[in-house]
mmCIF file of C-alpha atoms in Angstrom:
data_model
loop_
_atom_site.group_PDB
_atom_site.id
_atom_site.type_symbol
_atom_site.label_atom_id
_atom_site.label_comp_id
_atom_site.label_asym_id
_atom_site.label_seq_id
_atom_site.Cartn_x
_atom_site.Cartn_y
_atom_site.Cartn_z
ATOM 1 C CA MET A 1 41.916 70.459 217.003
ATOM 2 C CA LYS A 2 43.470 67.054 217.765
ATOM 3 C CA ASP A 3 41.442 64.036 216.685
ATOM 4 C CA LEU A 4 40.883 62.314 220.038
ATOM 5 C CA SER A 5 39.408 59.283 218.300
ATOM 6 C CA LEU A 6 42.987 58.337 217.519
ATOM 7 C CA PHE A 7 43.302 57.265 221.130
ATOM 8 C CA SER A 8 40.072 55.296 221.331
ATOM 9 C CA PRO A 9 40.271 51.677 222.573
ATOM 10 C CA ASP A 10 39.018 50.718 219.103
ATOM 11 C CA ILE A 11 42.516 51.475 217.848
ATOM 12 C CA LEU A 12 43.480 47.897 218.763
ATOM 13 C CA ASN A 13 40.558 46.409 216.861
ATOM 14 C CA PRO A 14 41.832 45.450 213.394
ATOM 15 C CA ASP A 15 38.282 45.184 212.038
ATOM 16 C CA THR A 16 37.535 48.855 212.747
ATOM 17 C CA SER A 17 41.040 50.083 211.988
ATOM 18 C CA PHE A 18 41.630 48.238 208.707
ATOM 19 C CA PRO A 19 38.305 47.280 207.118
ATOM 20 C CA ASP A 20 40.051 46.382 203.841
ATOM 21 C CA LYS A 21 42.282 43.502 204.891
ATOM 22 C CA ALA A 22 43.302 42.091 201.517
ATOM 23 C CA ASN A 23 46.661 43.852 201.375
ATOM 24 C CA ASN A 24 47.179 45.355 204.788
ATOM 25 C CA GLY A 25 48.225 42.213 206.614
ATOM 26 C CA VAL A 26 45.874 42.444 209.587
ATOM 27 C CA GLY A 27 44.572 38.927 209.086
ATOM 28 C CA PHE A 28 48.156 37.807 208.783
ATOM 29 C CA TYR A 29 48.865 39.593 212.061
ATOM 30 C CA ARG A 30 46.170 37.509 213.725
ATOM 31 C CA HIS A 31 47.583 34.337 212.170
ATOM 32 C CA ILE A 32 51.212 35.003 212.999
ATOM 33 C CA HIS A 33 50.379 36.337 216.456
ATOM 34 C CA PHE A 34 48.448 33.178 217.259
ATOM 35 C CA HIS A 35 51.295 30.929 216.220
ATOM 36 C CA ARG A 36 53.970 33.165 217.790
ATOM 37 C CA MET A 37 56.481 32.617 215.045
ATOM 38 C CA HIS A 38 59.198 35.016 216.136
ATOM 39 C CA ASP A 39 59.895 37.518 218.863
ATOM 40 C CA GLY A 40 59.745 40.395 216.405
ATOM 41 C CA PHE A 41 57.389 40.869 213.507
ATOM 42 C CA LEU A 42 54.525 42.817 212.167
ATOM 43 C CA VAL A 43 52.685 43.584 209.005
ATOM 44 C CA GLY A 44 52.880 45.760 205.947
ATOM 45 C CA LYS A 45 50.280 48.000 204.415
ATOM 46 C CA SER A 46 50.760 48.429 200.673
ATOM 47 C CA SER A 47 49.838 46.330 197.658
ATOM 48 C CA ARG A 48 53.439 45.260 197.234
ATOM 49 C CA PRO A 49 55.021 42.699 199.554
ATOM 50 C CA SER A 50 56.277 44.470 202.648
ATOM 51 C CA ILE A 51 59.209 43.568 204.796
ATOM 52 C CA LEU A 52 59.395 44.009 208.508
ATOM 53 C CA ARG A 53 62.260 44.066 210.866
ATOM 54 C CA VAL A 54 65.820 44.020 210.150
ATOM 55 C CA ALA A 55 67.768 37.906 209.043
ATOM 56 C CA GLN A 56 68.280 34.994 207.990
ATOM 57 C CA GLU A 57 64.713 33.882 208.711
ATOM 58 C CA HIS A 58 61.795 34.541 206.427
ATOM 59 C CA ALA A 59 58.025 34.151 206.639
ATOM 60 C CA GLN A 60 55.584 34.967 203.878
ATOM 61 C CA GLU A 61 51.792 34.944 203.766
ATOM 62 C CA GLN A 62 50.668 35.139 200.143
ATOM 63 C CA ASP A 63 46.982 35.475 201.052
ATOM 64 C CA TYR A 64 47.740 38.801 202.723
ATOM 65 C CA ASN A 65 50.664 39.869 200.529
ATOM 66 C CA VAL A 66 52.937 40.183 203.543
ATOM 67 C CA SER A 67 56.573 39.230 203.900
ATOM 68 C CA VAL A 68 58.405 39.252 207.233
ATOM 69 C CA GLU A 69 62.163 38.897 207.508
ATOM 70 C CA TYR A 70 64.439 38.723 210.518
ATOM 71 C CA ILE A 71 68.089 39.592 210.023
ATOM 72 C CA ARG A 72 70.549 39.033 212.803
ATOM 73 C CA SER A 73 72.777 42.073 213.146
ATOM 74 C CA ALA A 74 73.726 42.228 216.812
ATOM 75 C CA PHE A 75 75.693 45.482 216.549
ATOM 76 C CA LEU A 76 73.891 47.148 213.572
ATOM 77 C CA VAL A 77 77.358 47.660 212.067
ATOM 78 C CA GLN A 78 79.548 45.094 210.310
ATOM 79 C CA GLU A 79 81.434 42.356 212.079
ATOM 80 C CA TRP A 80 84.697 42.161 210.176
ATOM 81 C CA GLU A 81 87.931 40.206 209.778
ATOM 82 C CA MET A 82 91.209 42.088 209.579
ATOM 83 C CA PRO A 83 94.353 40.424 208.098
ATOM 84 C CA VAL A 84 97.208 40.480 210.606
ATOM 85 C CA ASP A 85 99.988 38.736 208.638
ATOM 86 C CA ASN A 86 100.892 37.296 205.231
ATOM 87 C CA ASN A 87 99.923 33.763 206.273
ATOM 88 C CA GLY A 88 96.202 34.444 206.070
ATOM 89 C CA THR A 89 95.766 34.935 209.801
ATOM 90 C CA LYS A 90 92.878 37.241 210.592
ATOM 91 C CA LYS A 91 91.409 38.826 213.686
ATOM 92 C CA GLU A 92 87.793 39.757 214.322
ATOM 93 C CA THR A 93 86.944 43.447 214.477
ATOM 94 C CA LEU A 94 83.826 45.576 214.443
ATOM 95 C CA ARG A 95 83.543 48.174 211.674
ATOM 96 C CA LEU A 96 82.021 51.197 213.382
ATOM 97 C CA ASP A 97 81.886 53.020 210.043
ATOM 98 C CA LEU A 98 79.891 50.463 207.991
ATOM 99 C CA VAL A 99 76.306 49.302 208.461
ATOM 100 C CA ALA A 100 75.452 45.625 208.066
ATOM 101 C CA ARG A 101 75.791 44.440 204.455
ATOM 102 C CA SER A 102 72.136 43.479 204.024
ATOM 103 C CA TYR A 103 70.615 46.870 204.822
ATOM 104 C CA ASP A 104 70.260 48.133 201.250
ATOM 105 C CA THR A 105 68.021 45.163 200.432
ATOM 106 C CA TYR A 106 65.411 46.377 202.909
ATOM 107 C CA LYS A 107 65.482 50.157 202.652
ATOM 108 C CA ASP A 108 62.153 50.245 200.740
ATOM 109 C CA ALA A 109 60.264 48.127 203.288
ATOM 110 C CA ASP A 110 57.013 49.427 204.756
ATOM 111 C CA VAL A 111 58.300 48.914 208.285
ATOM 112 C CA LEU A 112 61.833 48.527 209.619
ATOM 113 C CA ILE A 113 62.526 47.608 213.237
ATOM 114 C CA PHE A 114 66.067 47.892 214.552
ATOM 115 C CA ASN A 115 67.536 46.843 217.855
ATOM 116 C CA THR A 116 70.952 46.661 219.443
ATOM 117 C CA GLY A 117 72.390 46.985 222.911
ATOM 118 C CA ASN A 118 72.609 43.654 224.692
ATOM 119 C CA TRP A 119 75.794 42.630 222.893
ATOM 120 C CA TRP A 120 77.603 45.846 223.730
ATOM 121 C CA THR A 121 79.244 44.382 226.815
ATOM 122 C CA HIS A 122 82.885 44.468 227.795
ATOM 123 C CA GLU A 123 83.155 40.685 227.400
ATOM 124 C CA LYS A 124 81.679 40.533 223.896
ATOM 125 C CA THR A 125 83.712 43.458 222.586
ATOM 126 C CA SER A 126 87.101 42.262 223.877
ATOM 127 C CA GLU A 127 86.940 45.120 226.401
ATOM 128 C CA GLY A 128 87.531 47.473 223.472
ATOM 129 C CA LYS A 129 91.135 46.341 222.992
ATOM 130 C CA GLY A 130 92.057 46.021 219.313
ATOM 131 C CA TYR A 131 88.441 45.338 218.397
ATOM 132 C CA TYR A 132 86.875 48.510 216.999
ATOM 133 C CA GLN A 133 87.817 49.472 213.447
ATOM 134 C CA GLU A 134 87.211 52.552 211.279
ATOM 135 C CA GLY A 135 88.591 52.423 207.758
ATOM 136 C CA ASP A 136 91.937 50.612 207.937
ATOM 137 C CA HIS A 137 92.530 51.795 211.479
ATOM 138 C CA VAL A 138 91.951 49.429 214.397
ATOM 139 C CA HIS A 139 91.718 51.302 217.677
ATOM 140 C CA GLU A 140 94.194 50.037 220.224
ATOM 141 C CA LYS A 141 91.643 50.853 222.926
ATOM 142 C CA LEU A 142 88.242 52.507 222.663
ATOM 143 C CA ASP A 143 85.631 52.911 225.371
ATOM 144 C CA VAL A 144 82.403 51.007 224.666
ATOM 145 C CA ILE A 145 80.267 54.134 225.187
ATOM 146 C CA GLU A 146 82.213 56.016 222.517
ATOM 147 C CA ALA A 147 82.210 53.003 220.179
ATOM 148 C CA PHE A 148 78.452 52.559 220.565
ATOM 149 C CA ASP A 149 77.832 56.228 219.790
ATOM 150 C CA ARG A 150 79.949 56.006 216.622
ATOM 151 C CA ALA A 151 78.127 52.851 215.500
ATOM 152 C CA MET A 152 74.728 54.446 216.116
ATOM 153 C CA SER A 153 75.833 57.536 214.188
ATOM 154 C CA THR A 154 76.759 55.290 211.244
ATOM 155 C CA TRP A 155 73.326 53.636 211.431
ATOM 156 C CA ALA A 156 71.573 57.017 211.691
ATOM 157 C CA ARG A 157 73.406 58.354 208.625
ATOM 158 C CA TRP A 158 72.291 55.298 206.656
ATOM 159 C CA VAL A 159 68.662 55.818 207.702
ATOM 160 C CA GLU A 160 68.804 59.519 206.832
ATOM 161 C CA ALA A 161 70.369 58.854 203.417
ATOM 162 C CA ASN A 162 68.416 55.765 202.342
ATOM 163 C CA VAL A 163 65.005 55.544 204.000
ATOM 164 C CA ASN A 164 62.051 57.572 202.745
ATOM 165 C CA PRO A 165 60.080 58.526 205.894
ATOM 166 C CA SER A 166 56.889 59.122 203.909
ATOM 167 C CA LYS A 167 56.952 55.493 202.823
ATOM 168 C CA THR A 168 58.797 53.564 205.536
ATOM 169 C CA HIS A 169 58.093 53.626 209.275
ATOM 170 C CA VAL A 170 61.325 53.123 211.229
ATOM 171 C CA PHE A 171 61.261 51.770 214.782
ATOM 172 C CA PHE A 172 64.038 51.264 217.280
ATOM 173 C CA ARG A 173 63.256 48.733 219.993
ATOM 174 C CA GLY A 174 65.022 49.543 223.228
ATOM 175 C CA TYR A 175 67.165 47.573 225.637
ATOM 176 C CA THR A 176 65.706 44.592 227.491
ATOM 177 C CA PHE A 177 66.914 43.518 230.915
ATOM 178 C CA SER A 178 68.713 40.317 231.772
ATOM 179 C CA HIS A 179 68.086 38.871 235.231
ATOM 180 C CA PHE A 180 71.054 36.794 236.301
ATOM 181 C CA SER A 181 71.423 36.265 240.034
ATOM 182 C CA LYS A 182 74.191 34.447 241.894
ATOM 183 C CA GLY A 183 76.451 34.849 238.874
ATOM 184 C CA GLU A 184 76.454 35.908 235.232
ATOM 185 C CA TRP A 185 75.684 34.057 231.994
ATOM 186 C CA ASN A 186 79.089 32.353 232.093
ATOM 187 C CA SER A 187 79.382 31.810 235.853
ATOM 188 C CA GLY A 188 76.266 29.967 236.963
ATOM 189 C CA GLY A 189 73.787 32.857 236.988
ATOM 190 C CA GLN A 190 70.174 31.871 237.633
ATOM 191 C CA CYS A 191 66.634 33.180 237.127
ATOM 192 C CA ASP A 192 64.265 30.750 238.825
ATOM 193 C CA SER A 193 61.555 33.256 239.775
ATOM 194 C CA LYS A 194 57.955 32.244 239.119
ATOM 195 C CA GLU A 195 56.275 35.659 239.530
ATOM 196 C CA PRO A 196 56.961 39.166 238.135
ATOM 197 C CA ILE A 197 58.476 41.860 240.337
ATOM 198 C CA LYS A 198 55.629 43.831 241.907
ATOM 199 C CA ASP A 199 57.450 46.523 243.881
ATOM 200 C CA ASP A 200 59.580 49.110 242.077
ATOM 201 C CA LYS A 201 62.154 49.069 244.869
ATOM 202 C CA ASP A 202 63.031 45.496 243.840
ATOM 203 C CA LEU A 203 63.763 46.437 240.219
ATOM 204 C CA LEU A 204 67.296 46.365 238.883
ATOM 205 C CA SER A 205 68.798 49.844 238.957
ATOM 206 C CA LEU A 206 69.863 51.436 235.691
ATOM 207 C CA ASP A 207 72.866 52.771 237.603
ATOM 208 C CA GLU A 208 74.051 49.201 238.147
ATOM 209 C CA LEU A 209 74.380 48.502 234.423
ATOM 210 C CA SER A 210 77.907 48.536 233.064
ATOM 211 C CA PRO A 211 78.008 49.761 230.394
ATOM 212 C CA PRO A 212 74.869 51.945 230.845
ATOM 213 C CA ILE A 213 73.235 50.697 227.645
ATOM 214 C CA PRO A 214 69.737 52.269 228.043
ATOM 215 C CA GLN A 215 71.317 55.676 228.576
ATOM 216 C CA MET A 216 73.623 55.088 225.602
ATOM 217 C CA ILE A 217 70.599 54.308 223.407
ATOM 218 C CA ASP A 218 68.681 57.364 224.655
ATOM 219 C CA ASN A 219 71.625 59.679 223.978
ATOM 220 C CA SER A 220 72.213 58.289 220.485
ATOM 221 C CA LEU A 221 68.556 58.408 219.400
ATOM 222 C CA ARG A 222 68.305 62.082 220.395
ATOM 223 C CA LYS A 223 70.821 62.860 217.635
ATOM 224 C CA VAL A 224 68.942 61.071 214.837
ATOM 225 C CA LYS A 225 67.515 63.552 212.336
ATOM 226 C CA SER A 226 65.118 61.180 210.550
ATOM 227 C CA PRO A 227 61.796 60.192 212.173
ATOM 228 C CA VAL A 228 62.365 57.102 214.313
ATOM 229 C CA SER A 229 59.748 55.728 216.710
ATOM 230 C CA TYR A 230 61.400 54.592 219.929
ATOM 231 C CA LEU A 231 59.750 51.451 221.309
ATOM 232 C CA ASN A 232 61.048 51.839 224.854
ATOM 233 C CA VAL A 233 60.396 48.500 226.566
ATOM 234 C CA THR A 234 63.247 48.751 229.068
ATOM 235 C CA LYS A 235 61.314 49.302 232.292
ATOM 236 C CA MET A 236 58.588 46.894 231.227
ATOM 237 C CA THR A 237 61.132 44.080 230.904
ATOM 238 C CA ASN A 238 62.712 44.969 234.244
ATOM 239 C CA TYR A 239 59.650 43.577 236.059
ATOM 240 C CA ARG A 240 59.767 40.210 234.276
ATOM 241 C CA HIS A 241 62.595 38.262 235.883
ATOM 242 C CA ASP A 242 60.213 35.303 235.655
ATOM 243 C CA ALA A 243 59.852 35.407 231.855
ATOM 244 C CA HIS A 244 63.211 34.045 230.662
ATOM 245 C CA PRO A 245 63.721 30.454 229.464
ATOM 246 C CA SER A 246 65.864 29.841 232.560
ATOM 247 C CA SER A 247 66.694 26.122 232.671
ATOM 248 C CA TYR A 248 63.757 25.247 230.383
ATOM 249 C CA ARG A 249 65.615 25.911 227.175
ATOM 250 C CA LYS A 250 64.252 23.046 225.066
ATOM 251 C CA PRO A 251 61.649 20.287 225.310
ATOM 252 C CA ASN A 252 62.408 16.601 225.808
ATOM 253 C CA THR A 253 65.774 17.144 227.470
ATOM 254 C CA THR A 254 68.048 14.320 228.549
ATOM 255 C CA GLU A 255 69.157 14.040 232.170
ATOM 256 C CA GLU A 256 72.585 15.348 231.171
ATOM 257 C CA GLU A 257 71.023 18.354 229.423
ATOM 258 C CA LYS A 258 68.832 19.063 232.438
ATOM 259 C CA ARG A 259 71.895 19.225 234.672
ATOM 260 C CA ASP A 260 73.735 21.431 232.174
ATOM 261 C CA PHE A 261 70.786 23.805 231.695
ATOM 262 C CA GLN A 262 70.368 24.133 235.450
ATOM 263 C CA THR A 263 73.921 25.451 235.792
ATOM 264 C CA HIS A 264 73.865 27.412 232.497
ATOM 265 C CA GLN A 265 70.507 29.149 232.581
ATOM 266 C CA ASP A 266 69.257 31.541 229.905
ATOM 267 C CA CYS A 267 68.286 34.713 231.745
ATOM 268 C CA SER A 268 68.634 37.156 228.857
ATOM 269 C CA HIS A 269 66.367 35.839 226.075
ATOM 270 C CA TRP A 270 62.589 35.729 226.491
ATOM 271 C CA CYS A 271 59.912 33.073 226.335
ATOM 272 C CA LEU A 272 57.694 34.109 223.420
ATOM 273 C CA PRO A 273 54.419 34.244 225.400
ATOM 274 C CA GLY A 274 54.544 37.301 227.613
ATOM 275 C CA VAL A 275 57.140 39.990 227.063
ATOM 276 C CA PRO A 276 57.557 39.714 223.245
ATOM 277 C CA ASP A 277 53.780 39.405 222.882
ATOM 278 C CA THR A 278 53.395 42.645 224.807
ATOM 279 C CA TRP A 279 55.920 44.677 222.867
ATOM 280 C CA ASN A 280 54.463 43.367 219.608
ATOM 281 C CA GLN A 281 51.048 44.642 220.707
ATOM 282 C CA LEU A 282 52.590 48.029 221.494
ATOM 283 C CA LEU A 283 54.189 47.991 218.059
ATOM 284 C CA PHE A 284 50.893 47.057 216.439
ATOM 285 C CA ALA A 285 49.121 49.870 218.301
ATOM 286 C CA GLN A 286 51.727 52.366 217.098
ATOM 287 C CA LEU A 287 51.252 51.259 213.493
ATOM 288 C CA LEU A 288 47.483 51.583 213.814
ATOM 289 C CA LEU A 289 47.863 55.050 215.333
ATOM 290 C CA SER A 290 50.097 56.063 212.441
ATOM 291 C CA HIS A 291 47.541 54.721 209.978
ATOM 292 C CA LYS A 292 44.746 56.659 211.684
ATOM 293 C CA GLN A 293 46.876 59.793 211.709
ATOM 294 C CA ARG A 294 47.491 59.492 207.959
ATOM 295 C CA GLN A 295 43.766 59.015 207.357
ATOM 296 C CA TRP A 296 42.995 62.095 209.439
ATOM 297 C CA ASN A 297 45.628 64.181 207.626
ATOM 298 C CA GLN A 298 44.318 63.068 204.229
ATOM 299 C CA SER A 299 40.716 63.891 205.120
ATOM 300 C CA LYS A 300 41.799 67.269 206.479
ATOM 301 C CA ASN A 301 43.612 68.087 203.233
ATOM 302 C CA VAL A 302 40.594 67.040 201.166
ATOM 303 C CA HIS A 303 38.306 69.429 203.060
ATOM 304 C CA VAL A 304 40.650 72.409 203.027
#
């Protein structure tokens, strides 16, 4: 019989879920959540320092024995430089067959959270012309959908070969919408809305996305053999065209910066209060559910 208490509202109460807080990081969660340090984080569970999310930024809370690291790896696979002549000239490529160099450092973390998608655009991948590399071979032309699938397969093989699912909880956070209107990020696109979208008919259509990144992610994750929790926040972010930095990209702007930010708005990243807060709470709930499930399984085994 399924333990329905797993789905009680108390699951979001750290005091009832983790009564022993010395090494589980719940107090640190409260602290870091209050200060909103980064758009992606969470806490570990064991007596050793735990690492969450796969960067070049690091936060540690010694009182709770928790370490949080953010590593920027926009494609999950390695950005590379390929020699093109004997004069030292190189060209940028993307190694579809190699994961990011830092991954092995974090394979024993308590929690790993991966994300990619928003950079897999035709503009940022040179439209697939002479950009994707496997081994010594640079593809003259490769469709972004095929390239993405190969990169995700490389990532999945690394997870399957290196991550112990009984020790490490792997998450994949899904695609988040951009909301440029009257142009794109490089052509004067804007997002000046002050309220969320309230009617589904006004949402951006997945069919309008080129390439169809959410579908690409869904198709790739179905092939992963190791346990991966899919944090699907795509539709949730579709409603929030009001939650981007827009022209308010930094405090204390000069008049020149104000004019520049008005014509070069940020409609793809997120203000920390709001959307990232929400997906972090969903992530936290999933970790608590997993913890409860382990407790239930352990108690069941004891009484067998």
